mmCIF file of C-alpha atoms and ligand atoms in Angstrom:
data_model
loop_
_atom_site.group_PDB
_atom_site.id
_atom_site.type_symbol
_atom_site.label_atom_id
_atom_site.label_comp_id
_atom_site.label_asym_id
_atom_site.label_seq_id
_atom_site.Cartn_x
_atom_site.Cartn_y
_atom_site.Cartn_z
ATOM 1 C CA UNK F 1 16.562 49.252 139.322
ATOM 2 C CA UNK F 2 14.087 51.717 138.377
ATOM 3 C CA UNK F 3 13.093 55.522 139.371
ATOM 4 C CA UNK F 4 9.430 55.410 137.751
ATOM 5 C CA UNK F 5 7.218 57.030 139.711
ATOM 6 C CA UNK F 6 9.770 58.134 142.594
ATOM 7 C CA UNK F 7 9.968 61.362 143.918
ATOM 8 C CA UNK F 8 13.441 62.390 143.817
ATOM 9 C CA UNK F 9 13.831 64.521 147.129
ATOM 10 C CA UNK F 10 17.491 64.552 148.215
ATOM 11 C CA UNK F 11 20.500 62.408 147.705
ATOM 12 C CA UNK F 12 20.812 61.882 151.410
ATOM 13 C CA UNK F 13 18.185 58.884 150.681
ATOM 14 C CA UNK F 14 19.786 58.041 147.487
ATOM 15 C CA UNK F 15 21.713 55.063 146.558
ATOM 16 C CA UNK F 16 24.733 55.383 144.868
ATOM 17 C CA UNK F 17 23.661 53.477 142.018
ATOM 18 C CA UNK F 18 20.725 55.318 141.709
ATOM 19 C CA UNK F 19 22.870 58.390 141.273
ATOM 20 C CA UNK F 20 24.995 56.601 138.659
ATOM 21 C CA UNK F 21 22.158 55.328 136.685
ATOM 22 C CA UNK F 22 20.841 59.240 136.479
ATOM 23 C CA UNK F 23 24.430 60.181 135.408
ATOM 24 C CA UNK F 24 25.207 57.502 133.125
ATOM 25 C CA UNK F 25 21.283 58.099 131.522
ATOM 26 C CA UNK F 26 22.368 62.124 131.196
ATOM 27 C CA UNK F 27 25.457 60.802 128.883
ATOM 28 C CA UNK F 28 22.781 59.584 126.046
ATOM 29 C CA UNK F 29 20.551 62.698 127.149
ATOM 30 C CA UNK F 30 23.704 65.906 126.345
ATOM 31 C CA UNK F 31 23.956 63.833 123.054
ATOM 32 C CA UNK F 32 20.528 65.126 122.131
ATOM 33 C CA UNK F 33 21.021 69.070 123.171
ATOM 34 C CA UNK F 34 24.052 68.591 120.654
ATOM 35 C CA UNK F 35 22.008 67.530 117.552
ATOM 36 C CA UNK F 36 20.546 70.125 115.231
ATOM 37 C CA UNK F 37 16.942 69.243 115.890
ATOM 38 C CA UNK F 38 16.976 68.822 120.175
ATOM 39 C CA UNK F 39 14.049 66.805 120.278
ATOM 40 C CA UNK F 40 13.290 63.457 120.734
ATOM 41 C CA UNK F 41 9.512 62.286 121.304
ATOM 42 C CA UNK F 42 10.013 60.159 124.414
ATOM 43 C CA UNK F 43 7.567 62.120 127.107
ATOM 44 C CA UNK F 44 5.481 62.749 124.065
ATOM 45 C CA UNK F 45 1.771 63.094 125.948
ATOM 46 C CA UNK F 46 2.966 63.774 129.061
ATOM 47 C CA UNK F 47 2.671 67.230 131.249
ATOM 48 C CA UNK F 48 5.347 68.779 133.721
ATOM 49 C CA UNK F 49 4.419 71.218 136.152
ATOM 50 C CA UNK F 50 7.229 73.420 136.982
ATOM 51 C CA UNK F 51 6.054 74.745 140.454
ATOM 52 C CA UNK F 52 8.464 77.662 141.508
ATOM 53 C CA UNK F 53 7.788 79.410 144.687
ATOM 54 C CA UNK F 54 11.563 81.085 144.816
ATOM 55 C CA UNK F 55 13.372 82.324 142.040
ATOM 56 C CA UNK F 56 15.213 80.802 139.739
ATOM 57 C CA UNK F 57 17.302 81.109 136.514
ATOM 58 C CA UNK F 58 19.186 78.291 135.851
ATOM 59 C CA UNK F 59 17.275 75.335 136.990
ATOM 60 C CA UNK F 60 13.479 76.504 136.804
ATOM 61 C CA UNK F 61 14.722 77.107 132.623
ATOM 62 C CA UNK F 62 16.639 74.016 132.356
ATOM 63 C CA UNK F 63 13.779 71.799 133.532
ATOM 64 C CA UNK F 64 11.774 73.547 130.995
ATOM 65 C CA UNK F 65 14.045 72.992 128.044
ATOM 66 C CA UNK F 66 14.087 69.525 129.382
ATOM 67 C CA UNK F 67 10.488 68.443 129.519
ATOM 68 C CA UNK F 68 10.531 70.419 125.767
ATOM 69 C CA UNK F 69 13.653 68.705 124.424
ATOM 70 C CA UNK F 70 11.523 65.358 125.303
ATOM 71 C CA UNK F 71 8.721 66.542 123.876
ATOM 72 C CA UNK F 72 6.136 66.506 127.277
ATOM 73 C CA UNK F 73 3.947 69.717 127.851
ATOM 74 C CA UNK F 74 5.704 71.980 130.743
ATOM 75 C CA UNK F 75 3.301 74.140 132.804
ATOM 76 C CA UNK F 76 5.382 77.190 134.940
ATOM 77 C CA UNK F 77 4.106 78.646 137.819
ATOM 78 C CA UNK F 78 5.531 81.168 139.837
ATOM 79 C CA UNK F 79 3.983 81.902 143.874
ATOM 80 C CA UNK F 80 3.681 85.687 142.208
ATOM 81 C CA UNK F 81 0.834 84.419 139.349
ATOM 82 C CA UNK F 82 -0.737 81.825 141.769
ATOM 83 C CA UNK F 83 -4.062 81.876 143.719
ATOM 84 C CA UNK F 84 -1.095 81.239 146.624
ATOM 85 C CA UNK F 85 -0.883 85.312 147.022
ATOM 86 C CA UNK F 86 -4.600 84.943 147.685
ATOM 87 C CA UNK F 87 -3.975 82.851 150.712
ATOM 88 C CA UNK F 88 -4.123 79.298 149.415
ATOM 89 C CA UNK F 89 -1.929 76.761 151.028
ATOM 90 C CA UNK F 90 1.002 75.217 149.037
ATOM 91 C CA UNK F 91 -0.873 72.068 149.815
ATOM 92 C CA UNK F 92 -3.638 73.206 148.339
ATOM 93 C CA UNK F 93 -2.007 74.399 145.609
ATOM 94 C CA UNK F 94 -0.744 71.217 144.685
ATOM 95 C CA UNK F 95 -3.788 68.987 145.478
ATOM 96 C CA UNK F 96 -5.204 71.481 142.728
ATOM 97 C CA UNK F 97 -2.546 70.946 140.256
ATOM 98 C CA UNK F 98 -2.539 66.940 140.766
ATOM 99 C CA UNK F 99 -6.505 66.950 139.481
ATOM 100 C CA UNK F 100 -4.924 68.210 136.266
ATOM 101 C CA UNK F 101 -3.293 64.591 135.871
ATOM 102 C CA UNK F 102 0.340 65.729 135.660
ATOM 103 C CA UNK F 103 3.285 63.157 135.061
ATOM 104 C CA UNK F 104 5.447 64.871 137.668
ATOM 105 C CA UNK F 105 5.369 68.490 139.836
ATOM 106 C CA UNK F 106 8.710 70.047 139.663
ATOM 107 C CA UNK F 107 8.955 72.353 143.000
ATOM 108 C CA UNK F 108 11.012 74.778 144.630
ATOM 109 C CA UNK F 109 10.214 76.980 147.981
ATOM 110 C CA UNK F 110 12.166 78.895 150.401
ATOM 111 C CA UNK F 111 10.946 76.743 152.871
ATOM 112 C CA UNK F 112 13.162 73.305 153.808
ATOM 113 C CA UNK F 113 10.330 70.802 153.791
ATOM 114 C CA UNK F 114 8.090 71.475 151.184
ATOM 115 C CA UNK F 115 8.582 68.363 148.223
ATOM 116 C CA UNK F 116 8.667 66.396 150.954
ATOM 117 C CA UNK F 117 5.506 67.452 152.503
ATOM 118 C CA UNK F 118 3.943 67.655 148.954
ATOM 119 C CA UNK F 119 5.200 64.319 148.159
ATOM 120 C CA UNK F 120 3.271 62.788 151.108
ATOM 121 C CA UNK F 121 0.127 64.403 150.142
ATOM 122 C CA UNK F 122 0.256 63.646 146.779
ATOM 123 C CA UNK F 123 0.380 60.520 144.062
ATOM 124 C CA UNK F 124 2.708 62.481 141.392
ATOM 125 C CA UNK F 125 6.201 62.304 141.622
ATOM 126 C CA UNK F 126 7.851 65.253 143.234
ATOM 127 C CA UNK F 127 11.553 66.015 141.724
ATOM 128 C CA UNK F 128 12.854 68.925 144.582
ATOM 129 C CA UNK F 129 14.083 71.339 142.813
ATOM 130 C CA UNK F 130 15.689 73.189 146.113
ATOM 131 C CA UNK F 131 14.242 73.623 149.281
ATOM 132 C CA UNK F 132 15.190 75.940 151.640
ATOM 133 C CA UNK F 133 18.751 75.642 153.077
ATOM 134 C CA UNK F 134 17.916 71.901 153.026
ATOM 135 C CA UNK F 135 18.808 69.917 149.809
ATOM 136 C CA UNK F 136 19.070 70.852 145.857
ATOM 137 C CA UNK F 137 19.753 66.745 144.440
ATOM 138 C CA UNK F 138 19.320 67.711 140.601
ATOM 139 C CA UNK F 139 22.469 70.682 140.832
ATOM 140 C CA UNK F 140 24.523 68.417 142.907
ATOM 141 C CA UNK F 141 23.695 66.193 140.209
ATOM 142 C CA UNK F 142 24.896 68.213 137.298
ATOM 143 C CA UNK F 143 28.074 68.947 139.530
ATOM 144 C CA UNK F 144 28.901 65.191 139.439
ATOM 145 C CA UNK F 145 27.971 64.888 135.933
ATOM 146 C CA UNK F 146 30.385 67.875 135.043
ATOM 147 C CA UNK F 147 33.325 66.262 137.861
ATOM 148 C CA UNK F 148 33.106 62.919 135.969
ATOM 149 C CA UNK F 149 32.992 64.043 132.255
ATOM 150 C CA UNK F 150 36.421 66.206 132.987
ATOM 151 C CA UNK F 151 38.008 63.393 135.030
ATOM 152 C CA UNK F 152 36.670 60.158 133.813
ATOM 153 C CA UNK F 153 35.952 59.127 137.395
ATOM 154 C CA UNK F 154 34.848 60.400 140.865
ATOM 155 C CA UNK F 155 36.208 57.916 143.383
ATOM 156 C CA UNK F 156 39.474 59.412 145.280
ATOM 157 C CA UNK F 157 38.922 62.617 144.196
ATOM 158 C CA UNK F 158 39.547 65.814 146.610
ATOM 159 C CA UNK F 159 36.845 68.315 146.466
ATOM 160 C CA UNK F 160 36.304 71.617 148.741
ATOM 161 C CA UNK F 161 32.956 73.506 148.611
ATOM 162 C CA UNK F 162 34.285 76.690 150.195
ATOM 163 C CA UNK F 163 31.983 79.694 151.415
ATOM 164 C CA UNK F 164 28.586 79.613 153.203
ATOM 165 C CA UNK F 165 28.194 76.187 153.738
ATOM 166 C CA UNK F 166 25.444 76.391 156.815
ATOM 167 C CA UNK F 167 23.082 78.178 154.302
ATOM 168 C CA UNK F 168 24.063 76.176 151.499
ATOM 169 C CA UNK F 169 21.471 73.344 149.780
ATOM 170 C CA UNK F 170 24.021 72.735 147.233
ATOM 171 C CA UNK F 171 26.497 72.122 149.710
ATOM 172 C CA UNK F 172 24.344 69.356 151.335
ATOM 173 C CA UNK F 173 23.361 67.412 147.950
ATOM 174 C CA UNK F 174 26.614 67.376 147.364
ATOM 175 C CA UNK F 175 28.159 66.268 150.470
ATOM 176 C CA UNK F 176 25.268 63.586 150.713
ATOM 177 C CA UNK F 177 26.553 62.675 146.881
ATOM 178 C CA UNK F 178 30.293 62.977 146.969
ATOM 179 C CA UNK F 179 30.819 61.119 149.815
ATOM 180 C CA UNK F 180 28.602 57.940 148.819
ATOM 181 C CA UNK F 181 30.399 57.835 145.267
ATOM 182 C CA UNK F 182 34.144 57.933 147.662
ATOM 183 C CA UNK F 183 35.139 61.730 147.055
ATOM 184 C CA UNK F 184 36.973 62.884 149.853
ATOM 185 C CA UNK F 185 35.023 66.138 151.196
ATOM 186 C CA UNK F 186 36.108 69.243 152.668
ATOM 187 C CA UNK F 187 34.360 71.783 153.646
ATOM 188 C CA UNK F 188 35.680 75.320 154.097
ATOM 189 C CA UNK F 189 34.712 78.451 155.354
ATOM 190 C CA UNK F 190 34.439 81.067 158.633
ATOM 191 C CA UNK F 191 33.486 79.410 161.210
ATOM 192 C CA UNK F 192 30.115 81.323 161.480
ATOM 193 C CA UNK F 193 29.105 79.633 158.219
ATOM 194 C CA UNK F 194 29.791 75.994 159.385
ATOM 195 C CA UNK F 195 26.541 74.501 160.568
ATOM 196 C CA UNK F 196 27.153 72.275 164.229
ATOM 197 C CA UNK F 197 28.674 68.713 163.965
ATOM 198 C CA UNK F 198 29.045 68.858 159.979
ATOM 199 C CA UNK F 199 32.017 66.290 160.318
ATOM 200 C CA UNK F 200 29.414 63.868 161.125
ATOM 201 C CA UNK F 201 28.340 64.156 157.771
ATOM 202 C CA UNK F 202 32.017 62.021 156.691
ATOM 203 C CA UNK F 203 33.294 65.773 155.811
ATOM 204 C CA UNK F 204 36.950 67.571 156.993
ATOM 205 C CA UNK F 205 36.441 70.759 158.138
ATOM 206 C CA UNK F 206 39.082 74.166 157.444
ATOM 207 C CA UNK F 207 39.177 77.692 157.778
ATOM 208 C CA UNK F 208 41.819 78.241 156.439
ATOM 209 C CA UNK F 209 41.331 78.915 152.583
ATOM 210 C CA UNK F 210 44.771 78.634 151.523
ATOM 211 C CA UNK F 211 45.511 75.284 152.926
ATOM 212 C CA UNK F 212 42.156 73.856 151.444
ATOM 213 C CA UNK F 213 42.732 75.056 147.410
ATOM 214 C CA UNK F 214 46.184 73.862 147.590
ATOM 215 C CA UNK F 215 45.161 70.383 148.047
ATOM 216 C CA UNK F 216 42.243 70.268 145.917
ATOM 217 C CA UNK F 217 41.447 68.131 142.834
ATOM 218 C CA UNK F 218 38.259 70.315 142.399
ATOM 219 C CA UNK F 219 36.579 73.287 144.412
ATOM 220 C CA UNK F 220 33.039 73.999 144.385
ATOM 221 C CA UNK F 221 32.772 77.823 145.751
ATOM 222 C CA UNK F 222 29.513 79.417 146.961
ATOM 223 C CA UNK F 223 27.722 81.799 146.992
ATOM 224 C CA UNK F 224 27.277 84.452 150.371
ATOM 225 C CA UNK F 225 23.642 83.713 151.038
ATOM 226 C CA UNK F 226 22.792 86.875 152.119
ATOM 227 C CA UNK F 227 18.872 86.356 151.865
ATOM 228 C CA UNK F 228 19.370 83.538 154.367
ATOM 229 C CA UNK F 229 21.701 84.820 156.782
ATOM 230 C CA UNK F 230 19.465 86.790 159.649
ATOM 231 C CA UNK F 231 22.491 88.261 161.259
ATOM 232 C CA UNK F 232 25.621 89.327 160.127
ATOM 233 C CA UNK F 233 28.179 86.367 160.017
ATOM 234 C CA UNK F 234 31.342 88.355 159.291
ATOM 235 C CA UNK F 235 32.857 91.853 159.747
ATOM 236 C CA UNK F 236 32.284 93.160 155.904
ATOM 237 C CA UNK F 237 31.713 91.736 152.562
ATOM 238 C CA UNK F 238 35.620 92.905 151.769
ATOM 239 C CA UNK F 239 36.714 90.660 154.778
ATOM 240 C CA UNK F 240 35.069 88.271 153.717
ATOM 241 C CA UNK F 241 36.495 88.607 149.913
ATOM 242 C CA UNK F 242 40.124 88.954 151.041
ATOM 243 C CA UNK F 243 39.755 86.054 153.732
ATOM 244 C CA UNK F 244 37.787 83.517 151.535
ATOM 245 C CA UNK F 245 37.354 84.589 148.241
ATOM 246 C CA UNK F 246 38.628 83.053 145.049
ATOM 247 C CA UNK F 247 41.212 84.813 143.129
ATOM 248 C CA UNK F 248 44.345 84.671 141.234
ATOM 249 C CA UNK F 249 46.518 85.350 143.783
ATOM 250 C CA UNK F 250 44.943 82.332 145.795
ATOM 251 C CA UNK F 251 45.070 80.381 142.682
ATOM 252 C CA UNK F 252 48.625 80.132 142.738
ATOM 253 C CA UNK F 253 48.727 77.944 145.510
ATOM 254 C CA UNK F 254 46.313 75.735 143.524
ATOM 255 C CA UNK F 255 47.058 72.523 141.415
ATOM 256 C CA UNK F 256 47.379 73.241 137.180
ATOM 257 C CA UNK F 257 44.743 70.748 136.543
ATOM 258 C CA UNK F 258 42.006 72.498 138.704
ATOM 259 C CA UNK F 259 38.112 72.315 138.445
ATOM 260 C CA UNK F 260 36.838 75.238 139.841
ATOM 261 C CA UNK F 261 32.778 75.125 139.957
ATOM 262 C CA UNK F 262 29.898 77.672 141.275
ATOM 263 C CA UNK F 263 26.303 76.622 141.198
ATOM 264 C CA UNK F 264 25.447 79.892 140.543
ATOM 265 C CA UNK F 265 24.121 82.718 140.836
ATOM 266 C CA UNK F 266 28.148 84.402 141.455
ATOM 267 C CA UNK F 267 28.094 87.240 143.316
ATOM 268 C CA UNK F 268 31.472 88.558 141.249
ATOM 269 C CA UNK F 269 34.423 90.040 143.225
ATOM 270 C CA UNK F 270 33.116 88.496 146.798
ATOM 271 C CA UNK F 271 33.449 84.888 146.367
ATOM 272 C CA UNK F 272 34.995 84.800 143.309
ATOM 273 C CA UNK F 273 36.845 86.997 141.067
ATOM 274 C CA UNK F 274 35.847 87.345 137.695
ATOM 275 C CA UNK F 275 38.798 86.797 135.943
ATOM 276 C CA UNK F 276 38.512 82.917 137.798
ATOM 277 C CA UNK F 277 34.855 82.920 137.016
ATOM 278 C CA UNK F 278 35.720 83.632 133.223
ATOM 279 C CA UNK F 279 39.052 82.226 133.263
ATOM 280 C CA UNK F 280 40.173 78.957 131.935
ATOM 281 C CA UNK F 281 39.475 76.777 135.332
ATOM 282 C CA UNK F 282 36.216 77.452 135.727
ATOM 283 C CA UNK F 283 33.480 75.296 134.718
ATOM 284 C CA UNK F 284 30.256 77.466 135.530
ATOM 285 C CA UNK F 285 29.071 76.968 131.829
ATOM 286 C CA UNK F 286 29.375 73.517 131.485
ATOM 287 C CA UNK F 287 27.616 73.078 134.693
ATOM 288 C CA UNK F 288 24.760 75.101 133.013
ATOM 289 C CA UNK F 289 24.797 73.202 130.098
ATOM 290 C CA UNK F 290 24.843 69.881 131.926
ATOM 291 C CA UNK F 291 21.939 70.903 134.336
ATOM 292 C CA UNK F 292 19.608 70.605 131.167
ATOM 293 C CA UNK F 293 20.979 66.999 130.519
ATOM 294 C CA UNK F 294 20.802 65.984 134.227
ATOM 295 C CA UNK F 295 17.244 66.926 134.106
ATOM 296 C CA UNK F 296 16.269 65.348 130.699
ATOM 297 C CA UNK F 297 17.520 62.054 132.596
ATOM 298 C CA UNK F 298 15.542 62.711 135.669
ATOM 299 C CA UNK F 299 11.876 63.230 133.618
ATOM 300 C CA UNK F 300 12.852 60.421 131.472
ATOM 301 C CA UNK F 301 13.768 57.958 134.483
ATOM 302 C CA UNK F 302 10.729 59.107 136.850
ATOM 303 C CA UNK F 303 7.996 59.158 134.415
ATOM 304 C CA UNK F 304 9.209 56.530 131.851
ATOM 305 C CA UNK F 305 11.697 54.517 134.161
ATOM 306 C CA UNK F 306 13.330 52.282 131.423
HETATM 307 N N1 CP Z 401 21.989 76.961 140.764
HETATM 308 C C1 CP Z 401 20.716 77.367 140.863
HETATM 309 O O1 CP Z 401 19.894 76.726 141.523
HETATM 310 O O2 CP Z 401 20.444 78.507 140.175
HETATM 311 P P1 CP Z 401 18.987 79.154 140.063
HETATM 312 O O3 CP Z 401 18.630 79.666 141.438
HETATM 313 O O4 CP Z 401 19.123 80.261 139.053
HETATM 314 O O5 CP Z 401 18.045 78.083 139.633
#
């Protein structure tokens, strides 16, 4: 099996071996970010475009460290500093980019759609990076990476992703992932957040918060995305808080051996509290940290493939 040359889209087309060969390849990849000198000279020669037409902390600077760690050249672009303000298409764009002779286009837009539309159009291999409310494969990624590296397995396991799942990419990847490697999914949130016939994605669906932490092995909260919603979905953000938020009180109710994950950005004190976000459950961190080794696997396996 081999991802040279793929574009890496979503996980909803992705075998599970696939998936394990990128997280077993990220094992040998966190090795190197622990090493005094994090560099190794595998993509030595070879150029990255990060192409990032949304913002980004977390993922547009991890794929950056991780072309760097490797050694490649990484190009950023940003839809602000591109001829893209000056009316070019996307496609364009990218046609433009691709007579550069990059190894791989890294992209993200607000728009669902995009990698895949670029990946049709173009030779390089497109990694999606997020799209739109559609898919985000490398953080759903990391978030299996960091499940499996605290539990030693993922089969069996009970996981809720809890909050805004209709808006949510990360919820998708995940559900698309979890449920291929045999996690048991549920979803919950209001039921303004939960997008039409969701259960036929092999998911349970609740509303009520209580009943889903208490049963949980792991829960993946999210965040209120409020740039997405184009109406209001619930009465205030405090109702929403008290409701569905994730706190100590609701903690209680929660198993001792928890994993409590956020893909981040938080919005602290409406989804979750910060003494949970900075408290000894949560794995936020190690999700960060693992996002660069994720994505050190993914350059390595697309461009390299051995
Ligand atoms: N989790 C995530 O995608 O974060 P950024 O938007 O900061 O990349």
């Amino acid at each position: 099996m081999s991802l040279r040359g793929k574009d890496i889209l979503g996980l909803q087309e992705m075998t599970p071996e696939e998936i394990l060969l990128i997280l077993d390849t990220a094992e040998g990849m966190k090795e190197i970010s622990e090493r005094e000198i994090k560099k190794v000279p595998t993509l030595r020669g070879k150029t990255i475009i990060n192409l990032f037409h949304e913002p980004s902390t977390r993922t547009r600077t991890s794929f950056e460290i991780a072309g760097k760690r490797l050694s490649a050249d990484v190009i950023n672009i940003s839809a602000s500093g591109s001829s893209t303000v000056k009316g070019e298409t996307i496609r364009d764009t990218a046609h433009n980019l691709e007579a550069m002779s990059p190894d791989v286009i890294v992209v993200r837009h607000s728009a669902s759609g995009v990698p895949y539309l670029l990946a049709q159009a173009l030779k390089t291999p497109i990694i999606n990076a997020g799209d739109g409310a559609h898919e985000h494969p490398t953080q759903a990624l990391l978030d299996l990476f960091t499940i499996r590296e605290k539990r030693g397995m993922l089969q069996g396991l009970k996981v809720t992703i809890a909050g805004d799942i209709a808006h949510s990419r990360v919820a998708r990847s995940n559900i698309f992932g979890m449920t291929k490697l045999g996690m048991e999914v549920t979803v919950a949130g209001p039921a303004t957040m939960m997008p039409l016939h969701i259960e036929k994605l092999g998911v349970r669906v609740i509303t009520n918060m209580d009943e889903a932490i208490a049963e949980a092995d792991v829960i993946m909260m999210l965040r209120l995305q409020l740039e997405r919603q184009h109406q209001s979905l619930f009465p205030s953000l405090r109702e929403y808080s008290r409701l569905y938020g994730l706190n100590l009180e609701r903690l209680k109710r929660a198993r001792e051996d928890l994993l409590i994950l956020h893909p981040g950005p938080i919005n602290r004190g409406i989804e979750i509290a910060p003494e949970v976000a900075d408290g000894p459950y949560s794995l936020i961190l190690q999700q960060v940290s693992n996002g660069v080794a994720i994505r050190m696997a993914l350059l390595y396996l697309v461009v390299e493939g051995k």
